[in-house]
Short mmCIF file of C-alpha atoms and ligand atoms in Angstrom, two decimals:
data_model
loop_
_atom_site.label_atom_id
_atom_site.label_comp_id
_atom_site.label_asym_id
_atom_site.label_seq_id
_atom_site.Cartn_x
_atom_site.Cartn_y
_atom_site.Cartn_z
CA UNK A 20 -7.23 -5.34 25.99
CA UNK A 21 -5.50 -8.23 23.77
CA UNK A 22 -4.29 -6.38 20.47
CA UNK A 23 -4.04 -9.33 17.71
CA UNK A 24 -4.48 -6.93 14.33
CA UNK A 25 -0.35 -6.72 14.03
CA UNK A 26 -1.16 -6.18 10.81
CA UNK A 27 -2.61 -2.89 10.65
CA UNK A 28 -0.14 -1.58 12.99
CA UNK A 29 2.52 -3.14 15.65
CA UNK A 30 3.44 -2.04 19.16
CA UNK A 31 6.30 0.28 19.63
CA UNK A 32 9.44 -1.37 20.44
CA UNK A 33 10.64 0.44 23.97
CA UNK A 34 14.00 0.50 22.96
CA UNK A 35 13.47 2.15 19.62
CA UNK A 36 11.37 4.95 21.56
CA UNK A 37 14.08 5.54 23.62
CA UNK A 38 16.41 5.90 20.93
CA UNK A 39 14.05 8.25 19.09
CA UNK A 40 13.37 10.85 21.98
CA UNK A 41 17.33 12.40 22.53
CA UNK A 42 16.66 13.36 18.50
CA UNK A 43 13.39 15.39 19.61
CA UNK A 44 14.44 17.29 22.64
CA UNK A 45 17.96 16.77 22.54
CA UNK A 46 20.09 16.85 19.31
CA UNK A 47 16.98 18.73 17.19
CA UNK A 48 19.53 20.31 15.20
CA UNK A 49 18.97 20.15 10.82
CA UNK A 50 20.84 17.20 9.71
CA UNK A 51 21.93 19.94 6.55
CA UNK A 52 23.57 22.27 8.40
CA UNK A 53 27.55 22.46 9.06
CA UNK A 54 28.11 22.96 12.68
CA UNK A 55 28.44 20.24 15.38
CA UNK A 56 25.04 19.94 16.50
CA UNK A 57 23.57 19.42 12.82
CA UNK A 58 26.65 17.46 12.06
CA UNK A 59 25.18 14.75 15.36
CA UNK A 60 22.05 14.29 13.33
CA UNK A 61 23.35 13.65 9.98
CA UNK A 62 25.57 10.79 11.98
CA UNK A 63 22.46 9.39 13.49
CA UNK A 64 20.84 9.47 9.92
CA UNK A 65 24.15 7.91 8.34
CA UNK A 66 24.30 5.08 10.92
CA UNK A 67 20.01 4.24 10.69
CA UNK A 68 20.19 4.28 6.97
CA UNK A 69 23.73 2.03 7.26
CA UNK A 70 21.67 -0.95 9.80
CA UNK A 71 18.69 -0.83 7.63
CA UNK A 72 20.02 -2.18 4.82
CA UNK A 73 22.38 -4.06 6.06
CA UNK A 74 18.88 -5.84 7.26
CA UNK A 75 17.97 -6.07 3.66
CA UNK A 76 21.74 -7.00 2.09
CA UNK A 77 21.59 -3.76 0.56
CA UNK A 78 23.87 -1.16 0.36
CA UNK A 79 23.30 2.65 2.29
CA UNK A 80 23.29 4.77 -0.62
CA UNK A 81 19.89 2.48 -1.93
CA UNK A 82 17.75 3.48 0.93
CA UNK A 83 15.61 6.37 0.43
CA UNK A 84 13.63 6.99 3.67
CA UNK A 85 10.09 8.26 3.00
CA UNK A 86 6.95 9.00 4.80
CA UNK A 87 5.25 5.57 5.07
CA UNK A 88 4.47 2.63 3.05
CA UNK A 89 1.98 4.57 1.33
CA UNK A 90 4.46 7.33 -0.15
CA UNK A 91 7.19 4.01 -0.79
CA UNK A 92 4.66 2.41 -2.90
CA UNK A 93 3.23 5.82 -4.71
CA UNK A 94 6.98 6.46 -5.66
CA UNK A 95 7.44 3.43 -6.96
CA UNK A 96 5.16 3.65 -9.31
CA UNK A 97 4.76 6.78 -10.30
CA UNK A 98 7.92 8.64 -10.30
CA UNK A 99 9.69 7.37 -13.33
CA UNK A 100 9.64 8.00 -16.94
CA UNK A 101 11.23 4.78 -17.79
CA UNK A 102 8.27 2.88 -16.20
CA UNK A 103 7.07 2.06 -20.36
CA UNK A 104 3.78 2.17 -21.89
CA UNK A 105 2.62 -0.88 -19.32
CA UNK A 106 2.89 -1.70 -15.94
CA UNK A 107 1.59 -5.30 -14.43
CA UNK A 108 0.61 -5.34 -10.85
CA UNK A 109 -1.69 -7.98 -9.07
CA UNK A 110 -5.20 -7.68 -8.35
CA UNK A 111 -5.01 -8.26 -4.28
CA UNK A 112 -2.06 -5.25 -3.82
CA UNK A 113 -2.94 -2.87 -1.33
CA UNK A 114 -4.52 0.19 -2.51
CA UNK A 115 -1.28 2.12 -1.90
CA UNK A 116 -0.74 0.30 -5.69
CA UNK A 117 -3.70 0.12 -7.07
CA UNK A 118 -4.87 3.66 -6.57
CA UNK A 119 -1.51 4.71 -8.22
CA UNK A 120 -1.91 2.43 -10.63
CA UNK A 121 -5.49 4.14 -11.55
CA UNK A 122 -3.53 7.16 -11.28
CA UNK A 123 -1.02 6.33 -13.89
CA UNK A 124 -3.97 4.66 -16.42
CA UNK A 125 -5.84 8.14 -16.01
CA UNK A 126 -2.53 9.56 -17.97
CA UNK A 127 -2.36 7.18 -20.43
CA UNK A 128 -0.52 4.23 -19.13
CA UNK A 129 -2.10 0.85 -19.79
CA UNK A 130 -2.11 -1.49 -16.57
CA UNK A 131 -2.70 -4.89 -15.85
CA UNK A 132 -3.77 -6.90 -12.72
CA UNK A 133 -2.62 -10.07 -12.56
CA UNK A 134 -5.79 -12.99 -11.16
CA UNK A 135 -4.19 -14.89 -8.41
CA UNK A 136 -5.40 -18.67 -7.25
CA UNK A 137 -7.31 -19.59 -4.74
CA UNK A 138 -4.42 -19.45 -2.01
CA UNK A 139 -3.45 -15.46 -3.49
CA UNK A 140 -0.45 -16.73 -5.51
CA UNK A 141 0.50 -14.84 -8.60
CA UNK A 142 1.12 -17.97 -11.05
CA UNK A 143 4.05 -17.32 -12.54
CA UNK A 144 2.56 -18.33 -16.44
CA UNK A 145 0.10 -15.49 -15.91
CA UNK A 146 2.81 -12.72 -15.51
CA UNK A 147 4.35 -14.82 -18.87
CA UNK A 148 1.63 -14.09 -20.86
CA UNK A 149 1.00 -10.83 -20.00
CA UNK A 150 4.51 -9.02 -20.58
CA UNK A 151 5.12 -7.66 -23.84
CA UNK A 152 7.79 -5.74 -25.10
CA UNK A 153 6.16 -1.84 -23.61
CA UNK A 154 6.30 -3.42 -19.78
CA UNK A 155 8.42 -1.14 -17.95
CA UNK A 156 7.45 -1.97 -14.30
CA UNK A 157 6.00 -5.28 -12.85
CA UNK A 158 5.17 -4.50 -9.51
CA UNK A 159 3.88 -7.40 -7.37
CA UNK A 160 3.40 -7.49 -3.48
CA UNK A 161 5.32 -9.71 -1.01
CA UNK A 162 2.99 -10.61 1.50
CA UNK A 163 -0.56 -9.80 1.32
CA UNK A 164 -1.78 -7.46 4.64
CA UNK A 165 -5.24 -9.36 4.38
CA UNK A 166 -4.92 -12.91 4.14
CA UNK A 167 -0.97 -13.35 4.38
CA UNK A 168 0.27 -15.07 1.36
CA UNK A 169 4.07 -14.70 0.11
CA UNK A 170 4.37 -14.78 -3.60
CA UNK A 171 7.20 -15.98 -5.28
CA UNK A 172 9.01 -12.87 -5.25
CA UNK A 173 12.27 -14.60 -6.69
CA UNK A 174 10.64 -16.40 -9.98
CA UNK A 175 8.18 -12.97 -10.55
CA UNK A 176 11.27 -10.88 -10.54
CA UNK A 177 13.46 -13.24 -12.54
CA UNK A 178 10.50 -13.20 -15.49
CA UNK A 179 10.13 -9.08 -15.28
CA UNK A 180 14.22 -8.68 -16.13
CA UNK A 181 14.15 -11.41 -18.76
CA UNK A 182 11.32 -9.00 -20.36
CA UNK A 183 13.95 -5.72 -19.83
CA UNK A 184 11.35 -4.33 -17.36
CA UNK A 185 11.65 -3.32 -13.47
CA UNK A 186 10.60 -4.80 -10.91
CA UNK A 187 9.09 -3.52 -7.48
CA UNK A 188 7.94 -5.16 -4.41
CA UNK A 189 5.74 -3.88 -1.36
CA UNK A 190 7.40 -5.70 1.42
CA UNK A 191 5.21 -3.46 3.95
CA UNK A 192 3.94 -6.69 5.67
CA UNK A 193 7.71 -9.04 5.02
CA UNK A 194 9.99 -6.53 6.38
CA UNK A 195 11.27 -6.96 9.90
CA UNK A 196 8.97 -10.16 9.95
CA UNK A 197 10.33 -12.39 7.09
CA UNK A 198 14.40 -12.67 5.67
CA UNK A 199 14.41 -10.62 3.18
CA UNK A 200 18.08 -10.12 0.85
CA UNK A 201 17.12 -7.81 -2.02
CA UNK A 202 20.10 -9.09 -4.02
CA UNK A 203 18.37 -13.07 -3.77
CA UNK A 204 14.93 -11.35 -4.58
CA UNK A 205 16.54 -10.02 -7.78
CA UNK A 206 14.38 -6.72 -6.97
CA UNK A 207 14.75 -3.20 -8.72
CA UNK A 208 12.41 -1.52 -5.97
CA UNK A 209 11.42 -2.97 -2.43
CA UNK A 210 8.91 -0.41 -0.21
CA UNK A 211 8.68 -0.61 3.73
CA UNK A 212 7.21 0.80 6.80
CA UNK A 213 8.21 0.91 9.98
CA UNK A 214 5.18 0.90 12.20
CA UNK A 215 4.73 -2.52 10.40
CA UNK A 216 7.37 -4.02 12.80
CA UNK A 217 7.73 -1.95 15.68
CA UNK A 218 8.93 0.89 14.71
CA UNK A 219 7.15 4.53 14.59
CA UNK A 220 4.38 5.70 12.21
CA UNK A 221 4.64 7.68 9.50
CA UNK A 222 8.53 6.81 8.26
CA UNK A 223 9.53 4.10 5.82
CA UNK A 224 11.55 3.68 3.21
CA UNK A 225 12.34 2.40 -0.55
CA UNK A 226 15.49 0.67 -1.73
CA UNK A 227 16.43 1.02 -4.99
CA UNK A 228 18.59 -0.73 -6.59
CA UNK A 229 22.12 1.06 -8.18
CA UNK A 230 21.78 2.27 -11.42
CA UNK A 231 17.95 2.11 -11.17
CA UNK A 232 16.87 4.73 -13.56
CA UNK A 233 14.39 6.98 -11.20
CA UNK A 234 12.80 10.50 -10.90
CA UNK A 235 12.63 12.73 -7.65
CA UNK A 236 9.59 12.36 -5.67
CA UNK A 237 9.76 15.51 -3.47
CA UNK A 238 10.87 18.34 -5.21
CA UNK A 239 13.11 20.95 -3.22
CA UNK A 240 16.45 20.94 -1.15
CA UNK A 241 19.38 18.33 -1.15
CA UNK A 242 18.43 15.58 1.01
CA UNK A 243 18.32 11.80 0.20
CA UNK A 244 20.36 12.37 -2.66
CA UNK A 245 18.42 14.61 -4.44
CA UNK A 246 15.56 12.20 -4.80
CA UNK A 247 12.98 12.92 -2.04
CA UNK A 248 13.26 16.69 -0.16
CA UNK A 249 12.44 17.52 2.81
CA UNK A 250 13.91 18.28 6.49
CA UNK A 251 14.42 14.49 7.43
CA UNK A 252 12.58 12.96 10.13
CA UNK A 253 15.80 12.14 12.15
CA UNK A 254 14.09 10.64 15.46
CA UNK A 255 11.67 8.12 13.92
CA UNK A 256 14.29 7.22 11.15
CA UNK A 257 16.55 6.54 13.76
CA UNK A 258 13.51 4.45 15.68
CA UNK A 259 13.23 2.76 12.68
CA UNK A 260 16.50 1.10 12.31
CA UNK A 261 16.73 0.08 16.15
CA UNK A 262 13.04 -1.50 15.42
CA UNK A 263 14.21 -3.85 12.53
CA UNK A 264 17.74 -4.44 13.53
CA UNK A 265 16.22 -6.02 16.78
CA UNK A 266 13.14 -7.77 15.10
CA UNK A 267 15.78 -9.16 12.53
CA UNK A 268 17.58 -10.72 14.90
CA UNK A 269 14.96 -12.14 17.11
CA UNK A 270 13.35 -13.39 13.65
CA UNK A 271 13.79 -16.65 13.83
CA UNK A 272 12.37 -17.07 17.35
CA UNK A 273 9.53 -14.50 16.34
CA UNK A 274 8.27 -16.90 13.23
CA UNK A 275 8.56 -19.65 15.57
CA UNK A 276 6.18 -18.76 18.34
CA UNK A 277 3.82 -17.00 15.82
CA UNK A 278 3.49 -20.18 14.34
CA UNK A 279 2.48 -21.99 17.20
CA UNK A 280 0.51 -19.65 18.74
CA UNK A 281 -1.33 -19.92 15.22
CA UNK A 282 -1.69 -23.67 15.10
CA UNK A 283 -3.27 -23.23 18.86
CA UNK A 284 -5.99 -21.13 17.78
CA UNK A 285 -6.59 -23.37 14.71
CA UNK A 286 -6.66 -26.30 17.14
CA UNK A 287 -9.47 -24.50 19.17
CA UNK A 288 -11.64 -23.34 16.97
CA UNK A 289 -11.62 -26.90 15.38
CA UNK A 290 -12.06 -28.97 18.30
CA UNK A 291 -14.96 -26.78 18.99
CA UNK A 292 -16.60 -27.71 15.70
CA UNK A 293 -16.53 -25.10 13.90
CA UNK A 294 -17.37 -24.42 9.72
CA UNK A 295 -14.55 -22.01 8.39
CA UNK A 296 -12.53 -21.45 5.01
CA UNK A 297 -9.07 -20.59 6.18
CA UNK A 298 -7.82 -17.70 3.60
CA UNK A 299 -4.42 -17.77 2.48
CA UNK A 300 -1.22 -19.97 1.26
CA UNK A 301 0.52 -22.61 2.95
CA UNK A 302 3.73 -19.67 2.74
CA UNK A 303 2.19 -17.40 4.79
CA UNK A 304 3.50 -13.99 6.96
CA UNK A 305 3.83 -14.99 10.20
CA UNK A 306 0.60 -14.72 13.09
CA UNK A 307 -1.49 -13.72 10.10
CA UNK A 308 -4.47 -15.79 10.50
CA UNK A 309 -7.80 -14.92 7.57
CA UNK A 310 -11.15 -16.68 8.48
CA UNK A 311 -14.35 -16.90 6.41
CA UNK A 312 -17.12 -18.48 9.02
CA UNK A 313 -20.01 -19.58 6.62
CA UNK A 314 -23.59 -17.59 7.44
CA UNK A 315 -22.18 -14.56 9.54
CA UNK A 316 -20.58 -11.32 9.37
CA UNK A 317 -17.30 -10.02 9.79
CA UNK A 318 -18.08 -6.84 10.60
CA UNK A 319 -20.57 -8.06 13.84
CA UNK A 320 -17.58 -10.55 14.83
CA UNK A 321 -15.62 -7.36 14.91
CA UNK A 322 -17.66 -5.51 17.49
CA UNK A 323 -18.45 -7.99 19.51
CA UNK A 324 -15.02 -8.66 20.20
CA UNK A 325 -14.12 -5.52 20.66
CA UNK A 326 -16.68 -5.78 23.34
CA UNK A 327 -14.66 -8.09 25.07
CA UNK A 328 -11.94 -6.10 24.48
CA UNK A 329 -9.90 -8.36 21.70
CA UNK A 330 -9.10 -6.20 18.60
CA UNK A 331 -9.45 -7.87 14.99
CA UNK A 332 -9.95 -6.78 11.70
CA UNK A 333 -12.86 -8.21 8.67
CA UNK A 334 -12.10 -8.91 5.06
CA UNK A 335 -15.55 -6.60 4.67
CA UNK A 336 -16.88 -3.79 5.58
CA UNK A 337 -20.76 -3.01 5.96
CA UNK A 338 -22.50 0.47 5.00
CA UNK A 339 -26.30 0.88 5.97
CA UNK A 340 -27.82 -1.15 3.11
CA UNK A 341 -24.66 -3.46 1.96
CA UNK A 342 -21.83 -5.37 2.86
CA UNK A 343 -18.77 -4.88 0.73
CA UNK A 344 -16.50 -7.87 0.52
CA UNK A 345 -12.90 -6.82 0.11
CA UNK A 346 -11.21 -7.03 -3.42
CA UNK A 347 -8.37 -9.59 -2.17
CA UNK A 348 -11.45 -11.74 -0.68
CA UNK A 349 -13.15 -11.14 -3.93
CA UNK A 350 -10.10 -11.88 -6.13
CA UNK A 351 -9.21 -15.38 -4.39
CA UNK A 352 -12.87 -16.36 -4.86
CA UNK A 353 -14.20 -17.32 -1.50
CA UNK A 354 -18.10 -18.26 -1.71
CA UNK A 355 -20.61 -15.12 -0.71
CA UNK A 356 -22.06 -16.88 2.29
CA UNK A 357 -18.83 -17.32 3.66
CA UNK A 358 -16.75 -14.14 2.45
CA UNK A 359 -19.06 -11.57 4.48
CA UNK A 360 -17.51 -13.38 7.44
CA UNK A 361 -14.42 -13.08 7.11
CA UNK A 362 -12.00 -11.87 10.06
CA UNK A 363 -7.95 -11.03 10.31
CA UNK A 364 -6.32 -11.99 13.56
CA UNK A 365 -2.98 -11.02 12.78
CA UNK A 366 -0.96 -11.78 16.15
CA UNK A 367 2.18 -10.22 16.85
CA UNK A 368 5.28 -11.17 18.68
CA UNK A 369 4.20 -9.22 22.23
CA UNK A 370 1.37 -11.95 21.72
CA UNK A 371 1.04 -14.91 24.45
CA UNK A 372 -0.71 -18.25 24.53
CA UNK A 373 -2.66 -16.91 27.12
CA UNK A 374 -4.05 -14.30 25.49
CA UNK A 375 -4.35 -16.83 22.51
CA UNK A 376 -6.43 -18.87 24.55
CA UNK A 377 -8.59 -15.63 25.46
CA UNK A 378 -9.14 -15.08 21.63
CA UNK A 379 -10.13 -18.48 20.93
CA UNK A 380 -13.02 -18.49 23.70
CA UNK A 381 -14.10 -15.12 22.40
CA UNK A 382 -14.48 -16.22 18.87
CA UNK A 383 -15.93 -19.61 19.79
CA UNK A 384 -18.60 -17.81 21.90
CA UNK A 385 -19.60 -15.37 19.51
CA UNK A 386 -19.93 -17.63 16.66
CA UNK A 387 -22.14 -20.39 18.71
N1 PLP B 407 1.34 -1.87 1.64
C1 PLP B 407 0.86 -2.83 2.43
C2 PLP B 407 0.93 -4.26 1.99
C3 PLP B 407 0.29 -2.52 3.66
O1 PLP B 407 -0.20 -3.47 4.45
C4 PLP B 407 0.24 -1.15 4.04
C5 PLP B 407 -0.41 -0.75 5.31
O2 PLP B 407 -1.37 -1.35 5.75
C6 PLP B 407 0.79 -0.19 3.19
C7 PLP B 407 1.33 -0.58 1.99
C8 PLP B 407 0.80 1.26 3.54
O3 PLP B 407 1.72 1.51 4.57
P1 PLP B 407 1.60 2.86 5.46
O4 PLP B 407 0.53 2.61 6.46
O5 PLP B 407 2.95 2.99 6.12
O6 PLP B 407 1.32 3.96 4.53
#
């Protein structure tokens, strides 16, 4: 099997699992109790929540962990009466935002999705013209999990605090793969997940800034300050900071031979002759590679690599009757005939030539 859709979900990091499993069978104890054995778990937690944002050049007391990306993003935008009358968001966020976003307009709160250009980029003029004096929350992604764009987290931020409103970033694809230094980003709010870069599912976490003004999300005992209750998930959290402080400091080396195995596949499929629309900007997350092919379908170049036993993702998705093209597809207005075939290879860093080589014959096969 070759696994190149790093996107939906990465490998996990040995090292991390083996830091994860003395917290299951070992040291089980609550990390709220008094006595020794709790007292070895709250270290563990102190330590994981210290590395991970030193990752991020944050401080410990700004990282809440959570239950994914999912419950990062849902927080963000939900849990907060200071969030105004208006919150702006993009049109290609994942639907982790722009479900709770529908969430928030179905009790009263007017929202606003930004258009983005043909390359996914948020233009900064159209976040300009949009503020107004009820924004309370901007909330635009870093990198898009479909066709890979970074936006330009900096200048969106920068426009969002010179209009007195917050502003929140879903890093889920950045973190662990990009540099990321929350005080240079100039964000309120920065979500993360850690089976995004090697880590285990169902943990993440959101930083928030000091002096952010922000509501509990989980209701009930005292744990992570207060603000999200619950028995914390000491094993994974503790997974979770081995997986990033080792994928931060391979990062450079990571980007680099993601990029190159990229520019080999693009090589390939072009020397074979090929007619494709590569998705995306320039600035790009690492490995993440978006292809419309003009006249076929995503969803059959899907299977029929998965019949060879290469695992991809499409920008569509087919029912009986229709093929639905996916709203970031949609919104960076790729032509019909070529935006039902649209695949993500999103390779990862366990990725080799080799196997890049594989993929390449695969797709080159399948589309002749
Ligand atoms: N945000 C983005 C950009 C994502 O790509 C994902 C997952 O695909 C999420 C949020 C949700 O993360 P999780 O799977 O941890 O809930």
């Amino acid at each position: 099997m070759i696994y190149a859709d790093n996107a939906a979900t990465t490998e996990l990091d040995i090292d991390a699992f083996e830091a994860m499993s003395p917290f299951l069978i070992q040291y089980y104890g609550n990390a709220s109790q008094p006595y020794t054995f709790g007292v070895k778990a709250k270290n563990a937690l102190k330590d994981a929540r210290h590395i991970i944002a030193k990752c991020i050049g944050a401080d410990s007391e700004e990282i809440y962990f959570t239950s994914c990306g999912t419950e990062s993003d849902n927080w963000a935008i939900k849990a907060g009466d200071d969030r105004g009358k208006h919150i702006i968001t993009s049109s290609i966020e994942h639907h982790a935002i722009l479900n709770s976003c529908k969430m928030m307009e179905q009790q009263g709160t007017h929202v606003s999705y930004l258009p983005v250009n043909r390359d996914g980029e948020v233009v900064p003029e159209t976040l300009e013209s949009a503020i107004d004096r009820d924004t309370g929350l901007v909330s635009i992604m870093f990198a898009n999990n479909e066709i890979g764009t970074l936006q330009n987290v900096e200048e969106l931020s920068n426009i969002a605090h010179q209009h007195q409103a917050l502003f929140h970033t879903d890093a889920v694809q950045a973190v662990g793969h990009l540099e990321i230094d929350v005080h240079k980003l100039n964000v309120d709010m920065l979500s993360a997940s850690a089976h995004k870069f090697n880590g285990p599912k169902g943990v993440g976490f959101l930083y928030v800034k000091k002096g952010t003004k922000m509501s509990s999300y989980m209701n009930g005992g005292a744990q992570e300050f207060g603000m999200r209750s619950g028995t914390e998930n000491i094993a994974s959290i503790v997974a979770m900071a081995v997986a990033l402080e080792k994928n931060c400091s391979d990062l450079e080396e990571n980007k680099q031979h993601l990029y190159n195995m990229e520019a080999r596949l693009i090589h390939r499929i072009d020397e074979a002759g090929i007619e494709y629309i590569r998705n995306g900007a320039k600035k790009h997350v690492p490995g993440n590679i978006s292809l419309s092919f003009k006249g076929k379908e995503g969803e059959m170049i899907l299977h029929r690599m998965d019949l060879k036993g290469i695992c991809i993702s499409t920008g569509s998705a087919c029912d009986s009757k229709n093929t639905e093209i996916s709203h970031v597809i949609k919104a960076i207005g790729i032509p019909e005939e070529y935006a039902i075939g649209t695949v993500r290879i999103s390779l990862g860093k366990g990725n080799t030539m080799e196997e890049v080589d594989e993929i390449a014959d695969a797709l080159i096969s399948i589309l002749k």
